[in-house]
Amino acid sequence: MVGVGIIFPTVSVDAIDFAKRQCLLVLKDDRTPERVRQYYDAKTNYAGATFAGLEPNASDEITATDLLAVTTLSVDIPVLAVRRILEDEAIQNELREKLESLPSCTLENTVERDFPAMEEFYDLVKSLLVKADTKSSNAWVTASKITARKRPALFPVRDNVVCKLLGINRLGDRAKDWVVFRELMRDEEIRAVLSSTVSKAEAVKDERTVKFDLEPLRQLDVALWTAESKWLFPDEGVGRPGASVRR
């Protein structure tokens, strides 16, 4: 039973429908399987499955390995934030408490009562970055990547590239973004086309060494980001201002 007064943040049907249409356009693009495969090519500088898969990955704490993994998505962790996260016992205990409070389900299976714990963990991580003088335009992106590293099936990687593509960059609320991603992952057509896209990328026979992420939410992020990144296929003319080599 959902707790009294706890509801999902309100996002308009139009915003969700637009995001779904954009998502399907990308996933049905014949070029997407090749983009995805190149992203997961171990001989490139793209993060591939290293971001989520770099070991060890303790579920109950943020470690130096986590911070290293996050840097593969081309963000810097301020030195002060590193010290706080890795050396401050009080902060470590608080992070551990927030991690233990997170739901043990995937984003698409969350219910209203799960979001407050997600918000508390995300907000704590972001506060550690802001107080460490992270540029205000980047703190939310870095916080998104740290939380996604710890729970890749629960937190989507949010950045300007993907948020602009989905039309959610103006929602101005991390939980509203999660609602949109939740609806994307609950959509049967999107899940089916995503699975087909990854299967096509896996089925290619070539000399590349590839290792794919296992979580569909991560796979979706990769498909969306590679479709918009001007760095992966610059000759296609895709990409938006502010696109970053985060992979």
mmCIF file of C-alpha atoms in Angstrom:
data_model
loop_
_atom_site.group_PDB
_atom_site.id
_atom_site.type_symbol
_atom_site.label_atom_id
_atom_site.label_comp_id
_atom_site.label_asym_id
_atom_site.label_seq_id
_atom_site.Cartn_x
_atom_site.Cartn_y
_atom_site.Cartn_z
ATOM 1 C CA MET A 1 0.000 0.000 0.000
ATOM 2 C CA VAL A 2 1.358 3.402 -0.983
ATOM 3 C CA GLY A 3 2.030 5.710 1.950
ATOM 4 C CA VAL A 4 -0.350 8.585 2.568
ATOM 5 C CA GLY A 5 0.692 11.715 0.723
ATOM 6 C CA ILE A 6 3.378 9.970 -1.360
ATOM 7 C CA ILE A 7 2.760 10.207 -5.083
ATOM 8 C CA PHE A 8 4.901 10.227 -8.200
ATOM 9 C CA PRO A 9 5.876 13.718 -9.388
ATOM 10 C CA THR A 10 3.442 14.924 -12.029
ATOM 11 C CA VAL A 11 4.679 14.863 -15.617
ATOM 12 C CA SER A 12 2.332 15.714 -18.470
ATOM 13 C CA VAL A 13 1.146 13.000 -20.826
ATOM 14 C CA ASP A 14 2.423 15.118 -23.716
ATOM 15 C CA ALA A 15 5.952 15.160 -22.263
ATOM 16 C CA ILE A 16 5.958 11.401 -21.761
ATOM 17 C CA ASP A 17 4.527 10.725 -25.215
ATOM 18 C CA PHE A 18 7.155 12.966 -26.833
ATOM 19 C CA ALA A 19 9.931 11.134 -24.998
ATOM 20 C CA LYS A 20 8.526 7.782 -26.144
ATOM 21 C CA ARG A 21 8.364 8.915 -29.763
ATOM 22 C CA GLN A 22 11.936 10.174 -29.651
ATOM 23 C CA CYS A 23 13.064 6.967 -28.056
ATOM 24 C CA LEU A 24 11.421 4.808 -30.705
ATOM 25 C CA LEU A 25 12.853 6.941 -33.508
ATOM 26 C CA VAL A 26 16.342 6.212 -32.204
ATOM 27 C CA LEU A 27 15.786 2.526 -31.536
ATOM 28 C CA LYS A 28 14.223 1.916 -34.951
ATOM 29 C CA ASP A 29 17.054 3.703 -36.764
ATOM 30 C CA ASP A 30 18.994 1.137 -38.810
ATOM 31 C CA ARG A 31 22.255 2.777 -37.714
ATOM 32 C CA THR A 32 21.643 2.343 -33.995
ATOM 33 C CA PRO A 33 22.964 -1.253 -33.637
ATOM 34 C CA GLU A 34 26.301 -0.218 -35.156
ATOM 35 C CA ARG A 35 26.518 2.840 -32.912
ATOM 36 C CA VAL A 36 25.830 0.691 -29.883
ATOM 37 C CA ARG A 37 28.384 -1.910 -30.934
ATOM 38 C CA GLN A 38 31.057 0.730 -31.441
ATOM 39 C CA TYR A 39 30.339 2.166 -28.003
ATOM 40 C CA TYR A 40 30.985 -1.240 -26.463
ATOM 41 C CA ASP A 41 34.152 -1.881 -28.503
ATOM 42 C CA ALA A 42 36.907 -2.500 -25.951
ATOM 43 C CA LYS A 43 39.521 -1.093 -28.332
ATOM 44 C CA THR A 44 38.018 2.398 -28.171
ATOM 45 C CA ASN A 45 38.012 5.071 -25.482
ATOM 46 C CA TYR A 46 34.262 4.768 -24.965
ATOM 47 C CA ALA A 47 33.292 3.542 -21.502
ATOM 48 C CA GLY A 48 31.405 0.496 -22.742
ATOM 49 C CA ALA A 49 30.450 -1.830 -19.910
ATOM 50 C CA THR A 50 33.351 -0.577 -17.773
ATOM 51 C CA PHE A 51 31.233 2.143 -16.178
ATOM 52 C CA ALA A 52 28.779 -0.269 -14.576
ATOM 53 C CA GLY A 53 30.948 -3.376 -14.606
ATOM 54 C CA LEU A 54 34.296 -2.236 -13.187
ATOM 55 C CA GLU A 55 35.039 -4.366 -10.131
ATOM 56 C CA PRO A 56 34.888 -4.394 -7.223
ATOM 57 C CA ASN A 57 31.465 -2.792 -6.926
ATOM 58 C CA ALA A 58 30.267 -2.966 -3.340
ATOM 59 C CA SER A 59 26.526 -2.413 -3.067
ATOM 60 C CA ASP A 60 26.624 -0.674 0.305
ATOM 61 C CA GLU A 61 29.285 2.018 -0.130
ATOM 62 C CA ILE A 62 30.898 4.405 -2.593
ATOM 63 C CA THR A 63 34.531 3.467 -3.109
ATOM 64 C CA ALA A 64 37.537 4.694 -5.058
ATOM 65 C CA THR A 65 36.635 2.174 -7.768
ATOM 66 C CA ASP A 66 33.223 3.797 -8.128
ATOM 67 C CA LEU A 67 34.747 7.234 -8.560
ATOM 68 C CA LEU A 68 37.187 5.858 -11.142
ATOM 69 C CA ALA A 69 34.321 4.209 -13.019
ATOM 70 C CA VAL A 70 32.377 7.471 -13.079
ATOM 71 C CA THR A 71 35.330 9.293 -14.649
ATOM 72 C CA THR A 72 35.034 6.969 -17.660
ATOM 73 C CA LEU A 73 31.941 9.017 -18.511
ATOM 74 C CA SER A 74 34.168 12.096 -18.803
ATOM 75 C CA VAL A 75 33.375 13.907 -15.581
ATOM 76 C CA ASP A 76 35.806 15.054 -12.933
ATOM 77 C CA ILE A 77 35.303 14.385 -9.249
ATOM 78 C CA PRO A 78 36.500 17.405 -7.217
ATOM 79 C CA VAL A 79 39.341 16.571 -4.838
ATOM 80 C CA LEU A 80 37.373 17.827 -1.842
ATOM 81 C CA ALA A 81 34.469 15.559 -2.774
ATOM 82 C CA VAL A 82 36.872 12.620 -3.079
ATOM 83 C CA ARG A 83 38.182 13.271 0.414
ATOM 84 C CA ARG A 84 34.688 13.573 1.851
ATOM 85 C CA ILE A 85 33.379 10.442 0.194
ATOM 86 C CA LEU A 86 36.407 8.253 0.878
ATOM 87 C CA GLU A 87 37.823 9.647 4.116
ATOM 88 C CA ASP A 88 35.036 11.262 6.145
ATOM 89 C CA GLU A 89 33.556 8.553 8.370
ATOM 90 C CA ALA A 90 30.350 10.474 9.115
ATOM 91 C CA ILE A 91 29.675 11.014 5.414
ATOM 92 C CA GLN A 92 30.503 7.388 4.642
ATOM 93 C CA ASN A 93 27.982 6.276 7.243
ATOM 94 C CA GLU A 94 25.339 8.605 5.837
ATOM 95 C CA LEU A 95 25.958 7.358 2.290
ATOM 96 C CA ARG A 96 25.782 3.768 3.495
ATOM 97 C CA GLU A 97 22.479 4.467 5.211
ATOM 98 C CA LYS A 98 21.010 6.050 2.080
ATOM 99 C CA LEU A 99 22.234 3.172 -0.095
ATOM 100 C CA GLU A 100 20.678 0.602 2.211
ATOM 101 C CA SER A 101 17.359 2.468 2.042
ATOM 102 C CA LEU A 102 17.125 2.295 -1.756
ATOM 103 C CA PRO A 103 14.548 -0.048 -3.287
ATOM 104 C CA SER A 104 15.924 -3.346 -4.536
ATOM 105 C CA CYS A 105 13.937 -3.248 -7.772
ATOM 106 C CA THR A 106 14.441 -1.865 -11.265
ATOM 107 C CA LEU A 107 13.234 1.623 -12.139
ATOM 108 C CA GLU A 108 10.222 0.361 -14.077
ATOM 109 C CA ASN A 109 9.064 -1.606 -11.027
ATOM 110 C CA THR A 110 9.302 1.266 -8.566
ATOM 111 C CA VAL A 111 6.225 2.503 -6.733
ATOM 112 C CA GLU A 112 5.553 5.917 -5.265
ATOM 113 C CA ARG A 113 7.028 5.123 -1.875
ATOM 114 C CA ASP A 114 10.399 4.265 -3.489
ATOM 115 C CA PHE A 115 11.112 7.751 -4.799
ATOM 116 C CA PRO A 116 11.805 9.536 -1.478
ATOM 117 C CA ALA A 117 14.740 7.205 -0.738
ATOM 118 C CA MET A 118 16.065 7.713 -4.268
ATOM 119 C CA GLU A 119 15.789 11.473 -3.867
ATOM 120 C CA GLU A 120 17.594 11.417 -0.524
ATOM 121 C CA PHE A 121 20.531 9.429 -1.911
ATOM 122 C CA TYR A 122 20.802 11.529 -5.065
ATOM 123 C CA ASP A 123 20.500 14.824 -3.161
ATOM 124 C CA LEU A 124 23.191 13.794 -0.684
ATOM 125 C CA VAL A 125 25.616 12.897 -3.469
ATOM 126 C CA LYS A 126 24.876 16.131 -5.306
ATOM 127 C CA SER A 127 25.364 18.181 -2.133
ATOM 128 C CA LEU A 128 28.836 16.696 -1.642
ATOM 129 C CA LEU A 129 29.762 17.771 -5.164
ATOM 130 C CA VAL A 130 28.268 21.263 -4.908
ATOM 131 C CA LYS A 131 30.000 21.939 -1.616
ATOM 132 C CA ALA A 132 33.254 20.847 -3.249
ATOM 133 C CA ASP A 133 32.901 23.673 -5.784
ATOM 134 C CA THR A 134 31.759 21.588 -8.716
ATOM 135 C CA LYS A 135 30.534 23.899 -11.441
ATOM 136 C CA SER A 136 26.811 24.353 -10.890
ATOM 137 C CA SER A 137 26.069 23.254 -14.470
ATOM 138 C CA ASN A 138 27.793 19.917 -13.936
ATOM 139 C CA ALA A 139 26.930 18.840 -10.382
ATOM 140 C CA TRP A 140 23.600 17.272 -11.352
ATOM 141 C CA VAL A 141 25.228 15.354 -14.201
ATOM 142 C CA THR A 142 28.018 13.997 -12.010
ATOM 143 C CA ALA A 143 25.557 13.099 -9.251
ATOM 144 C CA SER A 144 23.443 11.269 -11.810
ATOM 145 C CA LYS A 145 26.420 9.226 -12.937
ATOM 146 C CA ILE A 146 27.494 8.316 -9.406
ATOM 147 C CA THR A 147 23.994 7.165 -8.465
ATOM 148 C CA ALA A 148 23.684 5.235 -11.742
ATOM 149 C CA ARG A 149 26.999 3.517 -11.052
ATOM 150 C CA LYS A 150 25.724 2.294 -7.690
ATOM 151 C CA ARG A 151 22.298 1.214 -8.984
ATOM 152 C CA PRO A 152 22.409 0.959 -12.811
ATOM 153 C CA ALA A 153 18.963 -0.649 -12.998
ATOM 154 C CA LEU A 154 17.383 2.040 -10.830
ATOM 155 C CA PHE A 155 18.974 5.390 -11.741
ATOM 156 C CA PRO A 156 19.249 6.523 -15.369
ATOM 157 C CA VAL A 157 22.352 8.397 -16.494
ATOM 158 C CA ARG A 158 21.026 11.904 -17.083
ATOM 159 C CA ASP A 159 22.959 14.536 -18.995
ATOM 160 C CA ASN A 160 22.223 17.395 -21.371
ATOM 161 C CA VAL A 161 22.519 15.246 -24.496
ATOM 162 C CA VAL A 162 19.926 12.631 -23.561
ATOM 163 C CA CYS A 163 17.624 15.014 -21.690
ATOM 164 C CA LYS A 164 17.450 17.359 -24.683
ATOM 165 C CA LEU A 165 16.769 14.458 -27.024
ATOM 166 C CA LEU A 166 13.860 13.291 -24.863
ATOM 167 C CA GLY A 167 12.577 16.830 -24.349
ATOM 168 C CA ILE A 168 12.820 16.626 -20.555
ATOM 169 C CA ASN A 169 15.651 19.122 -20.076
ATOM 170 C CA ARG A 170 13.153 21.780 -18.986
ATOM 171 C CA LEU A 171 11.364 19.724 -16.345
ATOM 172 C CA GLY A 172 13.866 20.971 -13.768
ATOM 173 C CA ASP A 173 13.442 18.059 -11.384
ATOM 174 C CA ARG A 174 15.428 14.858 -11.070
ATOM 175 C CA ALA A 175 12.406 12.884 -9.898
ATOM 176 C CA LYS A 176 10.326 14.037 -12.874
ATOM 177 C CA ASP A 177 13.108 12.831 -15.163
ATOM 178 C CA TRP A 178 12.988 9.459 -13.384
ATOM 179 C CA VAL A 179 9.238 9.292 -13.970
ATOM 180 C CA VAL A 180 9.801 9.728 -17.706
ATOM 181 C CA PHE A 181 12.519 7.069 -17.808
ATOM 182 C CA ARG A 182 10.273 4.804 -15.747
ATOM 183 C CA GLU A 183 7.521 5.152 -18.348
ATOM 184 C CA LEU A 184 9.988 4.458 -21.151
ATOM 185 C CA MET A 185 11.136 1.274 -19.461
ATOM 186 C CA ARG A 186 7.536 0.179 -18.806
ATOM 187 C CA ASP A 187 6.567 0.598 -22.452
ATOM 188 C CA GLU A 188 6.344 -2.845 -24.086
ATOM 189 C CA GLU A 189 7.193 -1.604 -27.576
ATOM 190 C CA ILE A 190 10.266 0.266 -26.388
ATOM 191 C CA ARG A 191 11.509 -2.741 -24.414
ATOM 192 C CA ALA A 192 10.970 -5.045 -27.390
ATOM 193 C CA VAL A 193 12.724 -2.756 -29.872
ATOM 194 C CA LEU A 194 15.556 -2.115 -27.401
ATOM 195 C CA SER A 195 16.087 -5.855 -26.969
ATOM 196 C CA SER A 196 16.080 -6.317 -30.739
ATOM 197 C CA THR A 197 18.571 -3.460 -31.205
ATOM 198 C CA VAL A 198 21.028 -4.924 -28.694
ATOM 199 C CA SER A 199 20.608 -8.397 -30.182
ATOM 200 C CA LYS A 200 21.471 -7.026 -33.629
ATOM 201 C CA ALA A 201 24.549 -5.313 -32.201
ATOM 202 C CA GLU A 202 25.625 -8.536 -30.500
ATOM 203 C CA ALA A 203 25.038 -10.643 -33.623
ATOM 204 C CA VAL A 204 27.506 -8.728 -35.821
ATOM 205 C CA LYS A 205 30.487 -10.905 -36.710
ATOM 206 C CA ASP A 206 33.688 -8.895 -36.760
ATOM 207 C CA GLU A 207 37.064 -8.657 -35.047
ATOM 208 C CA ARG A 208 35.959 -6.225 -32.361
ATOM 209 C CA THR A 209 35.959 -7.289 -28.728
ATOM 210 C CA VAL A 210 32.690 -6.152 -27.197
ATOM 211 C CA LYS A 211 31.103 -6.538 -23.788
ATOM 212 C CA PHE A 212 27.585 -5.209 -23.411
ATOM 213 C CA ASP A 213 25.885 -3.848 -20.317
ATOM 214 C CA LEU A 214 23.341 -6.272 -18.939
ATOM 215 C CA GLU A 215 20.825 -3.773 -17.594
ATOM 216 C CA PRO A 216 18.225 -2.575 -20.151
ATOM 217 C CA LEU A 217 18.212 0.901 -18.577
ATOM 218 C CA ARG A 218 21.938 1.222 -19.312
ATOM 219 C CA GLN A 219 21.444 -0.122 -22.823
ATOM 220 C CA LEU A 220 18.740 2.461 -23.463
ATOM 221 C CA ASP A 221 20.999 5.274 -22.316
ATOM 222 C CA VAL A 222 23.753 4.071 -24.643
ATOM 223 C CA ALA A 223 21.406 3.895 -27.622
ATOM 224 C CA LEU A 224 20.082 7.398 -26.972
ATOM 225 C CA TRP A 225 23.428 9.013 -26.270
ATOM 226 C CA THR A 226 25.214 7.485 -29.259
ATOM 227 C CA ALA A 227 22.416 8.663 -31.554
ATOM 228 C CA GLU A 228 22.954 12.267 -30.467
ATOM 229 C CA SER A 229 26.700 12.365 -29.891
ATOM 230 C CA LYS A 230 28.567 14.240 -32.594
ATOM 231 C CA TRP A 231 31.728 12.458 -31.453
ATOM 232 C CA LEU A 232 30.796 8.891 -32.279
ATOM 233 C CA PHE A 233 29.679 9.376 -35.886
ATOM 234 C CA PRO A 234 30.590 12.984 -36.805
ATOM 235 C CA ASP A 235 29.926 12.453 -40.513
ATOM 236 C CA GLU A 236 26.232 11.836 -39.822
ATOM 237 C CA GLY A 237 25.741 15.414 -38.710
ATOM 238 C CA VAL A 238 24.053 14.408 -35.479
ATOM 239 C CA GLY A 239 24.669 15.899 -32.094
ATOM 240 C CA ARG A 240 23.579 18.956 -30.181
ATOM 241 C CA PRO A 241 25.413 21.929 -28.725
ATOM 242 C CA GLY A 242 27.032 20.969 -25.472
ATOM 243 C CA ALA A 243 27.416 17.301 -26.362
ATOM 244 C CA SER A 244 30.262 15.862 -24.355
ATOM 245 C CA VAL A 245 32.578 12.923 -24.806
ATOM 246 C CA ARG A 246 31.251 11.271 -21.676
ATOM 247 C CA ARG A 247 31.818 7.690 -22.768
#
